[in-house]
Coordinates of C-alpha atoms in Angstrom, one line a residue:
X1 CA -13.9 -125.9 -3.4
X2 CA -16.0 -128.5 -5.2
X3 CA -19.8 -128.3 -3.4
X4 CA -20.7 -131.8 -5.4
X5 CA -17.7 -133.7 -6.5
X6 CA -18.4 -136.2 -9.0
X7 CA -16.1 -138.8 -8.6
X8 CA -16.5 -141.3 -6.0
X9 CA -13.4 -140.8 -4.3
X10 CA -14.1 -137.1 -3.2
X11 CA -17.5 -137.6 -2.8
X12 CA -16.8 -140.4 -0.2
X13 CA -14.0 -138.5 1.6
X14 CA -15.5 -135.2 2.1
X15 CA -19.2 -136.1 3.3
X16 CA -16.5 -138.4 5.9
X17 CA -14.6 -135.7 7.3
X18 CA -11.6 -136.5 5.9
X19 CA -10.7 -133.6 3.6
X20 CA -9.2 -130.4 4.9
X21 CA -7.1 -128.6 1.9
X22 CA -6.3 -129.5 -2.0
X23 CA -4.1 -127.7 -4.5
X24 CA -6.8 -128.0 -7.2
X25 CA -10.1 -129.8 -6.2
X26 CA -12.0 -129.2 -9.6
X27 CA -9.2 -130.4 -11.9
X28 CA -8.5 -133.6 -9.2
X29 CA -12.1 -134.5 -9.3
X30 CA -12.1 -134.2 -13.3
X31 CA -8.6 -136.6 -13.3
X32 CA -10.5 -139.3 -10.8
X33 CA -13.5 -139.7 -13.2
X34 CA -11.2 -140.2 -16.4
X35 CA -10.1 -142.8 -15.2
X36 CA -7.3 -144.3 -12.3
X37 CA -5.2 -141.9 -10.2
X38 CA -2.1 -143.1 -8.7
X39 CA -1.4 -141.6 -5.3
X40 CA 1.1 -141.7 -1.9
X41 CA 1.4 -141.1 1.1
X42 CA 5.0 -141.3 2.5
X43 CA 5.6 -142.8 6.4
X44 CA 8.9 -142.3 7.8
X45 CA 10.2 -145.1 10.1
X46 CA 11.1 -143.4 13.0
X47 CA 9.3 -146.2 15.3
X48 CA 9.1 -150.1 14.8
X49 CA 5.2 -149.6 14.6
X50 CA 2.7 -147.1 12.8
X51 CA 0.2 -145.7 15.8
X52 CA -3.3 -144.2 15.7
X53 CA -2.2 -141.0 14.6
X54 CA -1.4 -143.1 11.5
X55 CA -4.7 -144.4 11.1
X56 CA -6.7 -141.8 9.2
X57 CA -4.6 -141.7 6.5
X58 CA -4.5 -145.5 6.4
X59 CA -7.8 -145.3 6.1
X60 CA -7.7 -142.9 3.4
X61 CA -5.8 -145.2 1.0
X62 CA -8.2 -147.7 1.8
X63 CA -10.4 -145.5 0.3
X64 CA -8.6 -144.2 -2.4
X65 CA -8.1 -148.3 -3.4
X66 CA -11.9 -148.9 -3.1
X67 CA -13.0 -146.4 -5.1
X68 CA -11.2 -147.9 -8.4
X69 CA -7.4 -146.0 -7.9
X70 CA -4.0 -147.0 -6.7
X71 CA -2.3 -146.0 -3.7
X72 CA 1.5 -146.0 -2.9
X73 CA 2.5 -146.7 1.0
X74 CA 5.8 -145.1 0.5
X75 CA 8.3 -146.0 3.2
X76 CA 10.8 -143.0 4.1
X77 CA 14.1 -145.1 4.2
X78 CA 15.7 -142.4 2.5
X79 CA 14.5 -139.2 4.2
X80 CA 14.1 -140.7 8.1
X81 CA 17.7 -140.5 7.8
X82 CA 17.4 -136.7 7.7
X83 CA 14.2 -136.3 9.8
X84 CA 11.6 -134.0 8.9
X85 CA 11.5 -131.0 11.2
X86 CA 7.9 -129.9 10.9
X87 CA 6.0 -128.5 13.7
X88 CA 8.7 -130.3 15.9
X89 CA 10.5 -127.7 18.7
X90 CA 14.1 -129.9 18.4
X91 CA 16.4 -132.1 16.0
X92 CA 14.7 -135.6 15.6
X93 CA 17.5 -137.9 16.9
X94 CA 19.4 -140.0 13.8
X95 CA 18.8 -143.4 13.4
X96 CA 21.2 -145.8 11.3
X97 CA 20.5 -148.0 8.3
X98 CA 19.7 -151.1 10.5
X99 CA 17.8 -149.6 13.2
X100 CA 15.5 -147.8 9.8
X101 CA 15.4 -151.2 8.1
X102 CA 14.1 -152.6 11.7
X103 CA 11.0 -149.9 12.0
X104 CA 10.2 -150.8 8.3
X105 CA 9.6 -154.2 8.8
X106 CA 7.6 -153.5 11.3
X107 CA 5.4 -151.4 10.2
X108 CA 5.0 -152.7 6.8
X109 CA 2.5 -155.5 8.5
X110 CA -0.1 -152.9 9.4
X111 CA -0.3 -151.7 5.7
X112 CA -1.5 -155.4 4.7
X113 CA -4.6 -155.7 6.8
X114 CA -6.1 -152.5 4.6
X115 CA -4.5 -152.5 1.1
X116 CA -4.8 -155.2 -1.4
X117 CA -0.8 -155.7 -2.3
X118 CA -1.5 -158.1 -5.4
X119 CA -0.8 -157.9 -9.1
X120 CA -1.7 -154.2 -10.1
X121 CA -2.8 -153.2 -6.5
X122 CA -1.6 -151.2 -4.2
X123 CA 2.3 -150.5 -4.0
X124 CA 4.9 -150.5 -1.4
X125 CA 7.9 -148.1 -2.2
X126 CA 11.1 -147.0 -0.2
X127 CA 12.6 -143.7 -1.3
X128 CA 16.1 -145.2 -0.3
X129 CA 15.7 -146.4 -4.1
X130 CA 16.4 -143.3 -5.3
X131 CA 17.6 -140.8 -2.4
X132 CA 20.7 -143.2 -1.1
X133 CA 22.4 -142.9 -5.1
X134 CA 22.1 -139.2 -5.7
X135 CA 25.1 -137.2 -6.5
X136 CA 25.3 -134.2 -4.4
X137 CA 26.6 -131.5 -7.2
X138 CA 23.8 -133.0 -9.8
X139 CA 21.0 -132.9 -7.4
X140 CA 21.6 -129.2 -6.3
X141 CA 22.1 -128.2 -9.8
X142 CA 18.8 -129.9 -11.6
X143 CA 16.8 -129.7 -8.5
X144 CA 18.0 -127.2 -6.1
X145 CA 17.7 -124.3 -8.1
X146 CA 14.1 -124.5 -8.5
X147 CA 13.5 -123.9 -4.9
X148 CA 13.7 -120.0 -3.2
X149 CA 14.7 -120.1 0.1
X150 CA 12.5 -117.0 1.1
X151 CA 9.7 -119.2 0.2
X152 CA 10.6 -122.2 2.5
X153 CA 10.9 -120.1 5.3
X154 CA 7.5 -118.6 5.0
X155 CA 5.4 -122.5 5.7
X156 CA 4.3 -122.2 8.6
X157 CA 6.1 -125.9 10.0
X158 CA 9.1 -124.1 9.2
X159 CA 8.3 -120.4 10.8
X160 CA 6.8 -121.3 13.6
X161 CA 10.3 -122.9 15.0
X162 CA 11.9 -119.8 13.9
X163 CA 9.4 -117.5 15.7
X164 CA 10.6 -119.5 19.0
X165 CA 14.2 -119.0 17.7
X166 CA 14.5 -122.4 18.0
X167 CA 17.1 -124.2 16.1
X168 CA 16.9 -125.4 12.1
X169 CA 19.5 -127.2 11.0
X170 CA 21.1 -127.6 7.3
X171 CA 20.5 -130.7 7.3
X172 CA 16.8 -130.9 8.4
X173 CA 16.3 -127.7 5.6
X174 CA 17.1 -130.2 3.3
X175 CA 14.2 -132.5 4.0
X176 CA 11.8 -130.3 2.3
X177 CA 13.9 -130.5 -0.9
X178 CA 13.9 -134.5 -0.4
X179 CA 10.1 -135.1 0.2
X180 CA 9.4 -132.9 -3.6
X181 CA 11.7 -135.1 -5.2
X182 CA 10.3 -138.0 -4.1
X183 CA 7.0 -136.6 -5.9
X184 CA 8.8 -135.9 -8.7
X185 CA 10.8 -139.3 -9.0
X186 CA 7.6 -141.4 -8.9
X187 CA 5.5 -139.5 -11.3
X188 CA 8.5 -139.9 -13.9
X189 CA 8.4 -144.0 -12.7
X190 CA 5.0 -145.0 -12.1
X191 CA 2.9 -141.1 -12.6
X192 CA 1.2 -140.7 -10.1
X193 CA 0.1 -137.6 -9.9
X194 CA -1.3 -137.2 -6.1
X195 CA 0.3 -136.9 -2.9
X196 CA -1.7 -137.1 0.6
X197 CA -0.8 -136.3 3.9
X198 CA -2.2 -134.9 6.9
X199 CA -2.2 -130.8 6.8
X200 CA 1.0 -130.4 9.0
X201 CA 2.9 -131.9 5.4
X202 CA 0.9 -128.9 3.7
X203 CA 4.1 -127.2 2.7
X204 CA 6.1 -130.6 1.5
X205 CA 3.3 -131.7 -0.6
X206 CA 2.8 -128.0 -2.4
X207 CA 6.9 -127.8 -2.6
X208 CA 6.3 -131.4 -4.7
X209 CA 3.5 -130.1 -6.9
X210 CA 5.4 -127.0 -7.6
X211 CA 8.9 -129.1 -8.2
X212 CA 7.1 -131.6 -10.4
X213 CA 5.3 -128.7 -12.7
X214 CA 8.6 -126.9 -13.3
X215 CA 10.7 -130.1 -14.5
X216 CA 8.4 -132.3 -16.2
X217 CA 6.0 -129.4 -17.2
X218 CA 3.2 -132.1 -15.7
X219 CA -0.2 -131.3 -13.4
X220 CA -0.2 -133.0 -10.2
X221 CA -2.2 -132.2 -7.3
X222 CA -1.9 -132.6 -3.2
X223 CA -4.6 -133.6 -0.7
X224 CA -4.3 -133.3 3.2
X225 CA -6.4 -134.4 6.1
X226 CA -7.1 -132.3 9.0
X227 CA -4.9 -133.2 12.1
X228 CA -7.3 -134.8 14.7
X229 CA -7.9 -133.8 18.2
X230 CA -10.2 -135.4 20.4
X231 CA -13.4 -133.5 21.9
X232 CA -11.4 -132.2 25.0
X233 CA -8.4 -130.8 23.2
X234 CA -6.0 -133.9 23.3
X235 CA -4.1 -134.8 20.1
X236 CA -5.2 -138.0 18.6
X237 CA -3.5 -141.3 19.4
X238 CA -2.1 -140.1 22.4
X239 CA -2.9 -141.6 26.4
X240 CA -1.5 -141.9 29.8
X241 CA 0.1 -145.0 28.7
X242 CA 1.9 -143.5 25.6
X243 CA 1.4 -144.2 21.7
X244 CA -1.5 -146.7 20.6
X245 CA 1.0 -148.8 18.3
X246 CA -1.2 -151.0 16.0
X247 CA 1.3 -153.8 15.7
X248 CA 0.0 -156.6 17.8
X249 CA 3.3 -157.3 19.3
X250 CA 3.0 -153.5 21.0
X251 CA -0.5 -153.5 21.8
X252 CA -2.5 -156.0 22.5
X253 CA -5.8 -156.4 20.4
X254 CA -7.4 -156.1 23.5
X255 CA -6.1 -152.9 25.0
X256 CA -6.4 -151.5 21.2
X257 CA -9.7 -152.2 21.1
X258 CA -10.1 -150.3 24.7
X259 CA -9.0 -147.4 23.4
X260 CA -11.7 -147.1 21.3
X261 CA -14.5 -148.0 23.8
X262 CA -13.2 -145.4 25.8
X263 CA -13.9 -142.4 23.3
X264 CA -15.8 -139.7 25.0
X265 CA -18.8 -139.1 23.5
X266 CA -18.8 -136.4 21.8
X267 CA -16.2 -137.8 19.1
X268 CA -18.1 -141.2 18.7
X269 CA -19.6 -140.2 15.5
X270 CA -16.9 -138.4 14.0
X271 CA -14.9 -141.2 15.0
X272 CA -17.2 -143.9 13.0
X273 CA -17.3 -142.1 10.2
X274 CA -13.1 -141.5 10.1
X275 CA -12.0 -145.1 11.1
X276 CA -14.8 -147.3 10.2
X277 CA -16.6 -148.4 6.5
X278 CA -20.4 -148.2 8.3
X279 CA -23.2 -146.3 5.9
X280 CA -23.4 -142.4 7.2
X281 CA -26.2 -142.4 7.9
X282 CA -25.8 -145.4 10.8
X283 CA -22.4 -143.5 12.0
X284 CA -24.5 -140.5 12.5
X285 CA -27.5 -142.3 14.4
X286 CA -24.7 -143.8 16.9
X287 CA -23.4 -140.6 17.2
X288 CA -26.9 -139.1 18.2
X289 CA -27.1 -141.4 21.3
X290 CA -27.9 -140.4 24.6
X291 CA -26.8 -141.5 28.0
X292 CA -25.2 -145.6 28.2
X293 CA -27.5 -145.6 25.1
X294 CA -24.2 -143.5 23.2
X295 CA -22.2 -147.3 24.6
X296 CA -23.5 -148.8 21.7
X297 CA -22.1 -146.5 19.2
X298 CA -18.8 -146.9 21.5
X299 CA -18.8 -150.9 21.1
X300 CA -19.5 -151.0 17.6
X301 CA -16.7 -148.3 17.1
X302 CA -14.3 -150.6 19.0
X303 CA -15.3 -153.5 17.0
X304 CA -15.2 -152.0 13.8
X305 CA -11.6 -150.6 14.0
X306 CA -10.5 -153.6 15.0
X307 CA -11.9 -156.4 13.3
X308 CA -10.0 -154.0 10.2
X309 CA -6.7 -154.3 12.2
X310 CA -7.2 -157.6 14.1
X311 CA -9.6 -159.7 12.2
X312 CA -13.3 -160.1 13.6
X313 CA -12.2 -163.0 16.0
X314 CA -10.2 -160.5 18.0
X315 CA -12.7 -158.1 18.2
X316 CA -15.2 -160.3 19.4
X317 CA -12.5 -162.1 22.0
X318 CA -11.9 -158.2 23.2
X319 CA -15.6 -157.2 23.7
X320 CA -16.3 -160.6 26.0
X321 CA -13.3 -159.7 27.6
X322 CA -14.2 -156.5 28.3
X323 CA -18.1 -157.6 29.2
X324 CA -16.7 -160.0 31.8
X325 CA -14.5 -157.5 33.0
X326 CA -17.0 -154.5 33.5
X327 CA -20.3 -156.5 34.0
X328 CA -19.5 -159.8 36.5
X329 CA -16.2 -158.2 37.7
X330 CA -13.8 -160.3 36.0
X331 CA -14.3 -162.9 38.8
X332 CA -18.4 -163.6 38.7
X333 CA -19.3 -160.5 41.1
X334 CA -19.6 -156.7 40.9
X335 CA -16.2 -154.6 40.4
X336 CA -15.3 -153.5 43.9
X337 CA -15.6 -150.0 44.5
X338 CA -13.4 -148.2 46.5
X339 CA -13.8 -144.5 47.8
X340 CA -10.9 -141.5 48.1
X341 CA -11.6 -138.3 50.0
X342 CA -11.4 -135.3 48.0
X343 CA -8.7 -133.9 50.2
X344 CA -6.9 -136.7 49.8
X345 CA -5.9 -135.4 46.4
X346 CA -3.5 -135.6 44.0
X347 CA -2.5 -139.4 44.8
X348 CA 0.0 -141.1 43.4
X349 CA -0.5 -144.1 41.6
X350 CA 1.5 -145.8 44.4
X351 CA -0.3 -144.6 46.9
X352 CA -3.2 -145.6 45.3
X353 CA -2.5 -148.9 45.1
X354 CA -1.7 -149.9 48.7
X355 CA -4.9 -148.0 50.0
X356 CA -6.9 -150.4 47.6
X357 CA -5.2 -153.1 48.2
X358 CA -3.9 -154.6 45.4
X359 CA -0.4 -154.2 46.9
X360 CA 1.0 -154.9 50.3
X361 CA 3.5 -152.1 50.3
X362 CA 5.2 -149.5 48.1
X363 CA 8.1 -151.5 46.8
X364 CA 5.6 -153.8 46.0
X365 CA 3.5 -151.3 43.8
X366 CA 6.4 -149.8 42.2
X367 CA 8.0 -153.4 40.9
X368 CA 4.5 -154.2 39.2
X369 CA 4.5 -150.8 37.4
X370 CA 8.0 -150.5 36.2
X371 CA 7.0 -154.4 35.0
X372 CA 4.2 -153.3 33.0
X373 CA 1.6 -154.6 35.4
X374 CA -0.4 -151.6 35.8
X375 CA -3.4 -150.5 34.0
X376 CA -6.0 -147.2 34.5
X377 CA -8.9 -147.9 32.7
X378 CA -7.1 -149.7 30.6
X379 CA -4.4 -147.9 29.8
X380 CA -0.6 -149.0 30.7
X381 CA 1.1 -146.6 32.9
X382 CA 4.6 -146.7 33.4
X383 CA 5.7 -144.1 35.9
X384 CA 5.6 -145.0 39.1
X385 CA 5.6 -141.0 39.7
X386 CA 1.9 -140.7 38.1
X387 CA 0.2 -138.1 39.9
X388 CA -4.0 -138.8 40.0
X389 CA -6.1 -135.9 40.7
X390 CA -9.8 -135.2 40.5
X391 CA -10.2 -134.7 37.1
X392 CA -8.1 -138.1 35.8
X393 CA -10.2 -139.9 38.3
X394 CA -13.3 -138.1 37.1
X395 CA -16.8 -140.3 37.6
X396 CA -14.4 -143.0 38.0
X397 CA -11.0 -144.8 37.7
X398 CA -10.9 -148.6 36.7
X399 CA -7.5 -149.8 38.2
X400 CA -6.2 -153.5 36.7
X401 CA -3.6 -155.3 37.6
X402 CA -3.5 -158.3 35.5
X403 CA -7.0 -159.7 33.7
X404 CA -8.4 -160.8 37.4
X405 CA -7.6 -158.0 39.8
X406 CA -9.8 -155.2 39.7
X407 CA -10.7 -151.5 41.4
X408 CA -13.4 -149.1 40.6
X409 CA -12.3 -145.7 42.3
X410 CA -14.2 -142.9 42.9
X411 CA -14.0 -139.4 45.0
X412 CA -16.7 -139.8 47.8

């Protein structure tokens, strides 16, 4: 591995923690100084939103763009029709055309807030272009032979779901082949000669560099991320209330910008330095704070992040939200605290809303949460069957119902 890249690009992504594995880091860095690198990433529209998971390599087009080169948000309207099977334990359930064309247009907004889309910027593809026309006995023949089979089954997305003699079908074998052909097909239209993805896609990018040097006899190069976990173990993106979606129509700007003033700690830093464009060195002195001091990294994480998705006016509309909320109580006073035995645990989130008073009853409680009513520290919770013990509750649990109603609850 390159200790001192020279080009910009590399330079920027590796002292930010982006970089975890590249086919050929010397001869990429050499190709980004020469001059501009055309790149993708590929997104498969198996949701009407992208989510936070999403959001790193987002963030590393943005990068890739602002260091002088030019990125490809390809959209998988092609391939989500097979599904890609990696590190999954079952079949991803098959959508149809329209139901694909619906989670494209939907996710296409979030690419705009981060890419510059005008005359020779970034581009926005759909592999349908050239995946939905291919003849079946042509494709097998020019491409298919170039792959070995023992090969494929040796990446580990692939072996692990063997190992568990869990089910691979034909048809998800064949996404593999699909994903290097996409690699191939825009090299020969537009070369570019780079494909990114986090490091679970390890195996689809190296089966496109390989495909791509044996038919066009051309040097490309693949690039993933590491795949993000949060301090205590959790996978990134994910909370009690489900996916962060970053369309605003899913999420609220508001509860996105939550999310991110609820980071523990320990990942503040790591976290300004992935999702944000602030100097280093000022992500790593955030990071370094102690006690409520670390709240201020937390806040200017949360604002960051989204004044890039929302625009600043939302961030700034989310953090007085959020002041008046936590500071005067939402309603001019302190938040009213309310005290649960520790043998009075696990509680349900029923429960636990009749002995605070919020509700008058259970039938009450369970109507606002299968309406969406419910929030634990600002998180939506659907299931009226949530289950709170002491370590969800923790130093405390913020209960909202609504932007006025209001529980702190702690054990006691």
């Amino acid at each position: 591995m390159t200790p001192t890249p020279k080009s910009d690009f590399l330079r920027i992504i590796m002292e930010r923690g982006f970089l975890a594995d590249c086919t050929d880091l010397t001869a990429l860095d050499d190709a980004l100084i020469e001059g501009p690198v055309t790149a993708y990433i590929g997104y498969d529209a198996t949701a009407a939103s992208l989510h936070v998971g999403h959001l790193l390599n987002i963030m590393l087009l943005r990068w890739f763009q602002k260091t002088g080169h030019r990125p490809i948000t390809l959209m998988g309207g092609g391939t989500t029709k097979v599904g890609d099977p990696s590190f999954r334990s079952d079949e991803r359930p098959l959508l149809g055309p329209e139901q694909i064309q619906s989670n494209i247009d939907g996710m296409q907004k979030v690419f705009a807030q981060y890419l510059d889309y005008g005359e020779n910027g970034a581009m926005m593809l759909n592999n349908a272009e050239w995946l939905d026309g291919l003849n079946y006995l042509d494709f097998l023949r020019d491409i298919g032979r170039h792959f070995s089979v023992n090969r494929m089954l040796s990446f580990e997305s692939v072996k692990s779901r063997l190992d568990r003699e869990q089910s691979l079908s034909f048809l998800e074998f064949n996404y593999m082949i699909l994903q290097a052909y996409d690699f191939l097909e825009q090299y020969r239209r537009y070369e570019c000669r780079l494909q990114m993805g986090g490091s679970d896609q390890w195996g689809n990018i190296v089966n496109g560099v390989d495909l791509t040097r044996r038919v066009l006899d051309q040097e490309v190069w693949g690039l993933t991320t590491p795949l993000l976990t949060t301090s205590d173990g959790r996978k990134m993106g994910k909370s009690q209330g489900g996916a962060i979606w970053l369309n605003g129509d899913m999420l609220s700007p508001y509860e996105f910008w939550q999310f991110w003033r609820n980071t523990t700690d320990a990942d503040v830093g790591r976290f300004l330095k992935l999702y944000t464009e602030l100097p280093v060195d000022e992500c790593d002195r955030l990071g370094a704070l102690q006690g409520s001091e670390i709240n201020e990294g937390k806040i200017r994480l949360a604002n960051e992040v989204t004044t890039l998705l929302h625009g600043a006016e939302a961030a700034a509309s989310a953090e007085a939200t959020a002041r008046e909320v936590f500071e005067q109580g939402g309603a001019g006073g302190d938040l009213e605290v309310v005290t649960i035995a520790p043998d009075a645990l696990p509680i349900s989130v029923v429960q636990l809303l009749t002995q605070t008073g919020i509700t008058g009853s259970g039938k009450e409680a369970k109507r606002l949460i299968s309406e969406g009513g419910l929030r634990l520290n600002n998180e939506a919770v659907a299931d009226p069957q949530t289950q709170l013990d002491a370590a969800a509750i923790g130093d405390g649990l913020k209960i909202s119902v609504g932007k006025k109603k209001h529980r702190m609850v702690q054990i006691g």
